[in-house]
PDB file of N, CA and C in Angstrom:
ATOM      1  N   LYS A   6    -125.978  18.314 -35.943  1.00 72.00           N
ATOM      2  CA  LYS A   6    -125.475  19.587 -36.433  1.00 72.00           C
ATOM      3  C   LYS A   6    -124.695  20.326 -35.351  1.00 72.00           C
ATOM      4  N   LEU A   7    -125.180  20.249 -34.125  1.00 74.00           N
ATOM      5  CA  LEU A   7    -124.520  20.949 -33.023  1.00 74.00           C
ATOM      6  C   LEU A   7    -123.101  20.429 -32.810  1.00 74.00           C
ATOM      7  N   GLN A   8    -122.913  19.118 -32.981  1.00 78.00           N
ATOM      8  CA  GLN A   8    -121.614  18.523 -32.730  1.00 78.00           C
ATOM      9  C   GLN A   8    -120.565  18.924 -33.752  1.00 78.00           C
ATOM     10  N   LYS A   9    -120.971  19.501 -34.856  1.00 82.00           N
ATOM     11  CA  LYS A   9    -120.023  19.895 -35.890  1.00 82.00           C
ATOM     12  C   LYS A   9    -119.584  21.354 -35.768  1.00 82.00           C
ATOM     13  N   THR A  10    -120.168  22.096 -34.848  1.00 87.00           N
ATOM     14  CA  THR A  10    -119.808  23.504 -34.703  1.00 87.00           C
ATOM     15  C   THR A  10    -118.465  23.642 -33.994  1.00 87.00           C
ATOM     16  N   ALA A  11    -117.791  24.739 -34.269  1.00 89.00           N
ATOM     17  CA  ALA A  11    -116.485  24.986 -33.656  1.00 89.00           C
ATOM     18  C   ALA A  11    -116.621  25.200 -32.149  1.00 89.00           C
ATOM     19  N   HIS A  12    -117.687  25.862 -31.726  1.00 89.00           N
ATOM     20  CA  HIS A  12    -117.903  26.101 -30.288  1.00 89.00           C
ATOM     21  C   HIS A  12    -118.029  24.780 -29.531  1.00 89.00           C
ATOM     22  N   PHE A  13    -118.812  23.848 -30.087  1.00 87.00           N
ATOM     23  CA  PHE A  13    -118.991  22.543 -29.448  1.00 87.00           C
ATOM     24  C   PHE A  13    -117.668  21.792 -29.374  1.00 87.00           C
ATOM     25  N   LYS A  14    -116.910  21.808 -30.458  1.00 88.00           N
ATOM     26  CA  LYS A  14    -115.629  21.096 -30.474  1.00 88.00           C
ATOM     27  C   LYS A  14    -114.650  21.687 -29.475  1.00 88.00           C
ATOM     28  N   ASN A  15    -114.653  23.016 -29.345  1.00 87.00           N
ATOM     29  CA  ASN A  15    -113.775  23.655 -28.356  1.00 87.00           C
ATOM     30  C   ASN A  15    -114.164  23.263 -26.929  1.00 87.00           C
ATOM     31  N   LYS A  16    -115.465  23.215 -26.659  1.00 86.00           N
ATOM     32  CA  LYS A  16    -115.930  22.839 -25.323  1.00 86.00           C
ATOM     33  C   LYS A  16    -115.580  21.385 -25.006  1.00 86.00           C
ATOM     34  N   VAL A  17    -115.732  20.506 -25.972  1.00 85.00           N
ATOM     35  CA  VAL A  17    -115.386  19.098 -25.762  1.00 85.00           C
ATOM     36  C   VAL A  17    -113.891  18.961 -25.504  1.00 85.00           C
ATOM     37  N   TYR A  18    -113.080  19.659 -26.285  1.00 85.00           N
ATOM     38  CA  TYR A  18    -111.627  19.613 -26.103  1.00 85.00           C
ATOM     39  C   TYR A  18    -111.241  20.127 -24.718  1.00 85.00           C
ATOM     40  N   GLU A  19    -111.832  21.235 -24.310  1.00 83.00           N
ATOM     41  CA  GLU A  19    -111.531  21.807 -22.995  1.00 83.00           C
ATOM     42  C   GLU A  19    -111.921  20.843 -21.880  1.00 83.00           C
ATOM     43  N   ARG A  20    -113.085  20.243 -21.987  1.00 82.00           N
ATOM     44  CA  ARG A  20    -113.544  19.305 -20.970  1.00 82.00           C
ATOM     45  C   ARG A  20    -112.631  18.089 -20.911  1.00 82.00           C
ATOM     46  N   GLN A  21    -112.171  17.614 -22.056  1.00 81.00           N
ATOM     47  CA  GLN A  21    -111.328  16.422 -22.086  1.00 81.00           C
ATOM     48  C   GLN A  21    -110.007  16.653 -21.378  1.00 81.00           C
ATOM     49  N   TRP A  22    -109.333  17.775 -21.647  1.00 76.00           N
ATOM     50  CA  TRP A  22    -108.028  17.943 -21.002  1.00 76.00           C
ATOM     51  C   TRP A  22    -108.168  18.233 -19.527  1.00 76.00           C
ATOM     52  N   LYS A  23    -109.259  18.854 -19.109  1.00 80.00           N
ATOM     53  CA  LYS A  23    -109.449  19.070 -17.674  1.00 80.00           C
ATOM     54  C   LYS A  23    -109.727  17.761 -16.954  1.00 80.00           C
ATOM     55  N   ILE A  24    -110.633  16.969 -17.476  1.00 81.00           N
ATOM     56  CA  ILE A  24    -110.998  15.703 -16.849  1.00 81.00           C
ATOM     57  C   ILE A  24    -109.838  14.719 -16.913  1.00 81.00           C
ATOM     58  N   GLU A  25    -109.168  14.666 -18.051  1.00 81.00           N
ATOM     59  CA  GLU A  25    -108.036  13.753 -18.175  1.00 81.00           C
ATOM     60  C   GLU A  25    -106.941  14.104 -17.180  1.00 81.00           C
ATOM     61  N   GLY A  26    -106.756  15.380 -16.910  1.00 82.00           N
ATOM     62  CA  GLY A  26    -105.769  15.796 -15.918  1.00 82.00           C
ATOM     63  C   GLY A  26    -106.119  15.296 -14.528  1.00 82.00           C
ATOM     64  N   LEU A  27    -107.401  15.371 -14.177  1.00 83.00           N
ATOM     65  CA  LEU A  27    -107.833  14.870 -12.871  1.00 83.00           C
ATOM     66  C   LEU A  27    -107.640  13.362 -12.757  1.00 83.00           C
ATOM     67  N   PHE A  28    -107.980  12.640 -13.831  1.00 83.00           N
ATOM     68  CA  PHE A  28    -107.795  11.193 -13.802  1.00 83.00           C
ATOM     69  C   PHE A  28    -106.313  10.829 -13.742  1.00 83.00           C
ATOM     70  N   ALA A  29    -105.485  11.572 -14.458  1.00 86.00           N
ATOM     71  CA  ALA A  29    -104.046  11.295 -14.435  1.00 86.00           C
ATOM     72  C   ALA A  29    -103.478  11.544 -13.044  1.00 86.00           C
ATOM     73  N   GLU A  30    -103.910  12.618 -12.398  1.00 86.00           N
ATOM     74  CA  GLU A  30    -103.449  12.892 -11.029  1.00 86.00           C
ATOM     75  C   GLU A  30    -103.888  11.775 -10.088  1.00 86.00           C
ATOM     76  N   ALA A  31    -105.127  11.330 -10.208  1.00 86.00           N
ATOM     77  CA  ALA A  31    -105.629  10.258  -9.353  1.00 86.00           C
ATOM     78  C   ALA A  31    -104.843   8.977  -9.573  1.00 86.00           C
ATOM     79  N   LYS A  32    -104.512   8.719 -10.810  1.00 85.00           N
ATOM     80  CA  LYS A  32    -103.785   7.489 -11.123  1.00 85.00           C
ATOM     81  C   LYS A  32    -102.334   7.556 -10.656  1.00 85.00           C
ATOM     82  N   GLN A  33    -101.659   8.656 -10.942  1.00 83.00           N
ATOM     83  CA  GLN A  33    -100.228   8.740 -10.662  1.00 83.00           C
ATOM     84  C   GLN A  33     -99.917   9.068  -9.209  1.00 83.00           C
ATOM     85  N   ASN A  34    -100.726   9.915  -8.586  1.00 83.00           N
ATOM     86  CA  ASN A  34    -100.390  10.391  -7.252  1.00 83.00           C
ATOM     87  C   ASN A  34    -101.202   9.759  -6.132  1.00 83.00           C
ATOM     88  N   HIS A  35    -102.331   9.151  -6.466  1.00 81.00           N
ATOM     89  CA  HIS A  35    -103.217   8.675  -5.408  1.00 81.00           C
ATOM     90  C   HIS A  35    -103.573   7.198  -5.533  1.00 81.00           C
ATOM     91  N   GLY A  36    -102.868   6.453  -6.331  1.00 82.00           N
ATOM     92  CA  GLY A  36    -102.996   5.011  -6.351  1.00 82.00           C
ATOM     93  C   GLY A  36    -104.219   4.435  -7.039  1.00 82.00           C
ATOM     94  N   LEU A  37    -104.789   5.135  -8.004  1.00 82.00           N
ATOM     95  CA  LEU A  37    -105.939   4.570  -8.694  1.00 82.00           C
ATOM     96  C   LEU A  37    -105.554   3.724  -9.906  1.00 82.00           C
ATOM     97  N   CYS A  38    -104.265   3.491 -10.102  1.00 80.00           N
ATOM     98  CA  CYS A  38    -103.887   2.634 -11.220  1.00 80.00           C
ATOM     99  C   CYS A  38    -104.227   1.176 -10.907  1.00 80.00           C
ATOM    100  N   ARG A  39    -104.301   0.849  -9.622  1.00 80.00           N
ATOM    101  CA  ARG A  39    -104.710  -0.501  -9.210  1.00 80.00           C
ATOM    102  C   ARG A  39    -105.633  -0.385  -8.007  1.00 80.00           C
ATOM    103  N   SER A  40    -106.570  -1.286  -7.949  1.00 79.00           N
ATOM    104  CA  SER A  40    -107.467  -1.319  -6.805  1.00 79.00           C
ATOM    105  C   SER A  40    -106.742  -1.942  -5.619  1.00 79.00           C
ATOM    106  N   LYS A  41    -106.887  -1.357  -4.466  1.00 80.00           N
ATOM    107  CA  LYS A  41    -106.235  -1.896  -3.278  1.00 80.00           C
ATOM    108  C   LYS A  41    -107.058  -3.001  -2.639  1.00 80.00           C
ATOM    109  N   TYR A  42    -108.340  -3.038  -2.955  1.00 80.00           N
ATOM    110  CA  TYR A  42    -109.248  -3.998  -2.327  1.00 80.00           C
ATOM    111  C   TYR A  42    -110.030  -4.748  -3.392  1.00 80.00           C
ATOM    112  N   ARG A  43    -110.600  -5.886  -3.017  1.00 88.00           N
ATOM    113  CA  ARG A  43    -111.443  -6.659  -3.926  1.00 88.00           C
ATOM    114  C   ARG A  43    -112.889  -6.223  -3.784  1.00 88.00           C
ATOM    115  N   GLY A  44    -113.588  -6.206  -4.896  1.00 90.00           N
ATOM    116  CA  GLY A  44    -114.999  -5.892  -4.874  1.00 90.00           C
ATOM    117  C   GLY A  44    -115.281  -4.482  -5.358  1.00 90.00           C
ATOM    118  N   ILE A  45    -116.394  -4.354  -6.029  1.00 90.00           N
ATOM    119  CA  ILE A  45    -116.767  -3.063  -6.606  1.00 90.00           C
ATOM    120  C   ILE A  45    -117.063  -2.035  -5.526  1.00 90.00           C
ATOM    121  N   GLN A  46    -117.723  -2.435  -4.453  1.00 92.00           N
ATOM    122  CA  GLN A  46    -118.078  -1.484  -3.398  1.00 92.00           C
ATOM    123  C   GLN A  46    -116.837  -0.915  -2.731  1.00 92.00           C
ATOM    124  N   LYS A  47    -115.861  -1.760  -2.464  1.00 91.00           N
ATOM    125  CA  LYS A  47    -114.628  -1.279  -1.837  1.00 91.00           C
ATOM    126  C   LYS A  47    -113.837  -0.396  -2.791  1.00 91.00           C
ATOM    127  N   PHE A  48    -113.845  -0.751  -4.073  1.00 89.00           N
ATOM    128  CA  PHE A  48    -113.180   0.102  -5.058  1.00 89.00           C
ATOM    129  C   PHE A  48    -113.890   1.451  -5.173  1.00 89.00           C
ATOM    130  N   GLN A  49    -115.216   1.441  -5.075  1.00 91.00           N
ATOM    131  CA  GLN A  49    -115.981   2.686  -5.115  1.00 91.00           C
ATOM    132  C   GLN A  49    -115.589   3.579  -3.945  1.00 91.00           C
ATOM    133  N   ILE A  50    -115.398   2.996  -2.772  1.00 92.00           N
ATOM    134  CA  ILE A  50    -114.958   3.769  -1.609  1.00 92.00           C
ATOM    135  C   ILE A  50    -113.580   4.357  -1.866  1.00 92.00           C
ATOM    136  N   GLN A  51    -112.688   3.570  -2.460  1.00 90.00           N
ATOM    137  CA  GLN A  51    -111.355   4.072  -2.798  1.00 90.00           C
ATOM    138  C   GLN A  51    -111.446   5.254  -3.753  1.00 90.00           C
ATOM    139  N   CYS A  52    -112.337   5.175  -4.735  1.00 90.00           N
ATOM    140  CA  CYS A  52    -112.516   6.282  -5.681  1.00 90.00           C
ATOM    141  C   CYS A  52    -113.060   7.518  -4.978  1.00 90.00           C
ATOM    142  N   TYR A  53    -114.028   7.331  -4.086  1.00 92.00           N
ATOM    143  CA  TYR A  53    -114.577   8.467  -3.331  1.00 92.00           C
ATOM    144  C   TYR A  53    -113.503   9.123  -2.474  1.00 92.00           C
ATOM    145  N   MET A  54    -112.686   8.326  -1.820  1.00 91.00           N
ATOM    146  CA  MET A  54    -111.632   8.878  -0.966  1.00 91.00           C
ATOM    147  C   MET A  54    -110.590   9.629  -1.800  1.00 91.00           C
ATOM    148  N   THR A  55    -110.270   9.096  -2.960  1.00 91.00           N
ATOM    149  CA  THR A  55    -109.323   9.779  -3.844  1.00 91.00           C
ATOM    150  C   THR A  55    -109.887  11.119  -4.294  1.00 91.00           C
ATOM    151  N   ALA A  56    -111.162  11.141  -4.672  1.00 91.00           N
ATOM    152  CA  ALA A  56    -111.800  12.398  -5.084  1.00 91.00           C
ATOM    153  C   ALA A  56    -111.846  13.376  -3.920  1.00 91.00           C
ATOM    154  N   LEU A  57    -112.094  12.879  -2.714  1.00 94.00           N
ATOM    155  CA  LEU A  57    -112.113  13.737  -1.531  1.00 94.00           C
ATOM    156  C   LEU A  57    -110.749  14.387  -1.311  1.00 94.00           C
ATOM    157  N   VAL A  58    -109.697  13.603  -1.444  1.00 92.00           N
ATOM    158  CA  VAL A  58    -108.335  14.134  -1.290  1.00 92.00           C
ATOM    159  C   VAL A  58    -108.044  15.194  -2.351  1.00 92.00           C
ATOM    160  N   GLN A  59    -108.437  14.926  -3.581  1.00 91.00           N
ATOM    161  CA  GLN A  59    -108.209  15.907  -4.644  1.00 91.00           C
ATOM    162  C   GLN A  59    -108.966  17.201  -4.363  1.00 91.00           C
ATOM    163  N   ASN A  60    -110.181  17.103  -3.876  1.00 92.00           N
ATOM    164  CA  ASN A  60    -110.964  18.305  -3.570  1.00 92.00           C
ATOM    165  C   ASN A  60    -110.387  19.068  -2.390  1.00 92.00           C
ATOM    166  N   ILE A  61    -109.909  18.352  -1.373  1.00 95.00           N
ATOM    167  CA  ILE A  61    -109.294  19.018  -0.224  1.00 95.00           C
ATOM    168  C   ILE A  61    -108.036  19.756  -0.666  1.00 95.00           C
ATOM    169  N   LYS A  62    -107.244  19.132  -1.528  1.00 92.00           N
ATOM    170  CA  LYS A  62    -106.052  19.801  -2.047  1.00 92.00           C
ATOM    171  C   LYS A  62    -106.416  21.078  -2.792  1.00 92.00           C
ATOM    172  N   ARG A  63    -107.484  21.019  -3.580  1.00 91.00           N
ATOM    173  CA  ARG A  63    -107.940  22.186  -4.329  1.00 91.00           C
ATOM    174  C   ARG A  63    -108.414  23.295  -3.385  1.00 91.00           C
ATOM    175  N   ILE A  64    -109.144  22.929  -2.344  1.00 95.00           N
ATOM    176  CA  ILE A  64    -109.632  23.910  -1.375  1.00 95.00           C
ATOM    177  C   ILE A  64    -108.475  24.570  -0.646  1.00 95.00           C
ATOM    178  N   ILE A  65    -107.504  23.781  -0.219  1.00 95.00           N
ATOM    179  CA  ILE A  65    -106.339  24.336   0.481  1.00 95.00           C
ATOM    180  C   ILE A  65    -105.577  25.285  -0.428  1.00 95.00           C
ATOM    181  N   ARG A  66    -105.401  24.900  -1.693  1.00 91.00           N
ATOM    182  CA  ARG A  66    -104.709  25.764  -2.652  1.00 91.00           C
ATOM    183  C   ARG A  66    -105.450  27.092  -2.814  1.00 91.00           C
ATOM    184  N   PHE A  67    -106.766  27.045  -2.876  1.00 93.00           N
ATOM    185  CA  PHE A  67    -107.578  28.257  -3.009  1.00 93.00           C
ATOM    186  C   PHE A  67    -107.444  29.144  -1.770  1.00 93.00           C
ATOM    187  N   ILE A  68    -107.503  28.550  -0.588  1.00 94.00           N
ATOM    188  CA  ILE A  68    -107.383  29.325   0.652  1.00 94.00           C
ATOM    189  C   ILE A  68    -106.017  29.979   0.748  1.00 94.00           C
ATOM    190  N   LEU A  69    -104.965  29.229   0.426  1.00 92.00           N
ATOM    191  CA  LEU A  69    -103.618  29.802   0.485  1.00 92.00           C
ATOM    192  C   LEU A  69    -103.444  30.937  -0.514  1.00 92.00           C
ATOM    193  N   LEU A  70    -104.008  30.786  -1.695  1.00 91.00           N
ATOM    194  CA  LEU A  70    -103.938  31.853  -2.688  1.00 91.00           C
ATOM    195  C   LEU A  70    -104.675  33.090  -2.185  1.00 91.00           C
ATOM    196  N   PHE A  71    -105.845  32.890  -1.610  1.00 89.00           N
ATOM    197  CA  PHE A  71    -106.617  34.012  -1.064  1.00 89.00           C
ATOM    198  C   PHE A  71    -105.841  34.713   0.044  1.00 89.00           C
ATOM    199  N   LEU A  72    -105.247  33.947   0.947  1.00 89.00           N
ATOM    200  CA  LEU A  72    -104.480  34.550   2.044  1.00 89.00           C
ATOM    201  C   LEU A  72    -103.255  35.297   1.520  1.00 89.00           C
ATOM    202  N   TYR A  73    -102.607  34.733   0.518  1.00 87.00           N
ATOM    203  CA  TYR A  73    -101.450  35.395  -0.067  1.00 87.00           C
ATOM    204  C   TYR A  73    -101.839  36.728  -0.684  1.00 87.00           C
ATOM    205  N   ILE A  74    -102.933  36.740  -1.460  1.00 86.00           N
ATOM    206  CA  ILE A  74    -103.392  37.981  -2.095  1.00 86.00           C
ATOM    207  C   ILE A  74    -103.804  38.992  -1.035  1.00 86.00           C
ATOM    208  N   PHE A  75    -104.525  38.545  -0.016  1.00 82.00           N
ATOM    209  CA  PHE A  75    -104.961  39.426   1.059  1.00 82.00           C
ATOM    210  C   PHE A  75    -103.761  40.018   1.802  1.00 82.00           C
ATOM    211  N   TYR A  76    -102.765  39.191   2.107  1.00 81.00           N
ATOM    212  CA  TYR A  76    -101.575  39.648   2.818  1.00 81.00           C
ATOM    213  C   TYR A  76    -100.800  40.649   1.974  1.00 81.00           C
ATOM    214  N   GLU A  77    -100.613  40.364   0.693  1.00 81.00           N
ATOM    215  CA  GLU A  77     -99.885  41.272  -0.190  1.00 81.00           C
ATOM    216  C   GLU A  77    -100.590  42.620  -0.300  1.00 81.00           C
ATOM    217  N   ARG A  78    -101.902  42.608  -0.415  1.00 77.00           N
ATOM    218  CA  ARG A  78    -102.652  43.852  -0.524  1.00 77.00           C
ATOM    219  C   ARG A  78    -102.520  44.683   0.751  1.00 77.00           C
ATOM    220  N   ASN A  79    -102.572  44.027   1.901  1.00 75.00           N
ATOM    221  CA  ASN A  79    -102.411  44.751   3.163  1.00 75.00           C
ATOM    222  C   ASN A  79    -101.008  45.323   3.296  1.00 75.00           C
ATOM    223  N   GLU A  80    -100.000  44.601   2.849  1.00 74.00           N
ATOM    224  CA  GLU A  80     -98.632  45.089   2.912  1.00 74.00           C
ATOM    225  C   GLU A  80     -98.468  46.333   2.031  1.00 74.00           C
ATOM    226  N   ILE A  81     -99.063  46.314   0.858  1.00 66.00           N
ATOM    227  CA  ILE A  81     -98.979  47.469  -0.045  1.00 66.00           C
ATOM    228  C   ILE A  81     -99.682  48.664   0.573  1.00 66.00           C
ATOM    229  N   GLU A  82    -100.870  48.453   1.127  1.00 67.00           N
ATOM    230  CA  GLU A  82    -101.609  49.550   1.757  1.00 67.00           C
ATOM    231  C   GLU A  82    -100.871  50.101   2.963  1.00 67.00           C
ATOM    232  N   ASN A  83    -100.249  49.238   3.751  1.00 70.00           N
ATOM    233  CA  ASN A  83     -99.492  49.705   4.914  1.00 70.00           C
ATOM    234  C   ASN A  83     -98.285  50.524   4.476  1.00 70.00           C
ATOM    235  N   ASN A  84     -97.638  50.146   3.410  1.00 68.00           N
ATOM    236  CA  ASN A  84     -96.484  50.895   2.912  1.00 68.00           C
ATOM    237  C   ASN A  84     -96.916  52.263   2.375  1.00 68.00           C
ATOM    238  N   ILE A  85     -98.077  52.337   1.757  1.00 65.00           N
ATOM    239  CA  ILE A  85     -98.561  53.600   1.222  1.00 65.00           C
ATOM    240  C   ILE A  85     -98.890  54.572   2.345  1.00 65.00           C
ATOM    241  N   TYR A  86     -99.593  54.078   3.372  1.00 64.00           N
ATOM    242  CA  TYR A  86    -100.017  54.954   4.460  1.00 64.00           C
ATOM    243  C   TYR A  86     -98.898  55.311   5.420  1.00 64.00           C
ATOM    244  N   SER A  87     -97.823  54.555   5.429  1.00 62.00           N
ATOM    245  CA  SER A  87     -96.735  54.825   6.370  1.00 62.00           C
ATOM    246  C   SER A  87     -95.827  55.951   5.846  1.00 62.00           C
ATOM    247  N   CYS A  88     -95.899  56.276   4.587  1.00 55.00           N
ATOM    248  CA  CYS A  88     -95.036  57.316   4.012  1.00 55.00           C
ATOM    249  C   CYS A  88     -95.462  58.690   4.364  1.00 55.00           C
TER     250      CYS A  88
END
């Protein structure tokens, strides 16, 4: 019954496009369309490294956004107080 509710369907749809986007980025930009090494363990390491790169990119994007917002706010405050 839960799976037939609109709320559940919306959550599943949202999760699918978010996860699919991450997999598409890994495949297109980070070489996960083919394994570079033989063996499951080596492929697992490749997957971990790809996920690490994606997370580092996300962290850097967050830090830059925070610094940009912080810098803009300080510039506005400095302009207000200088008048």
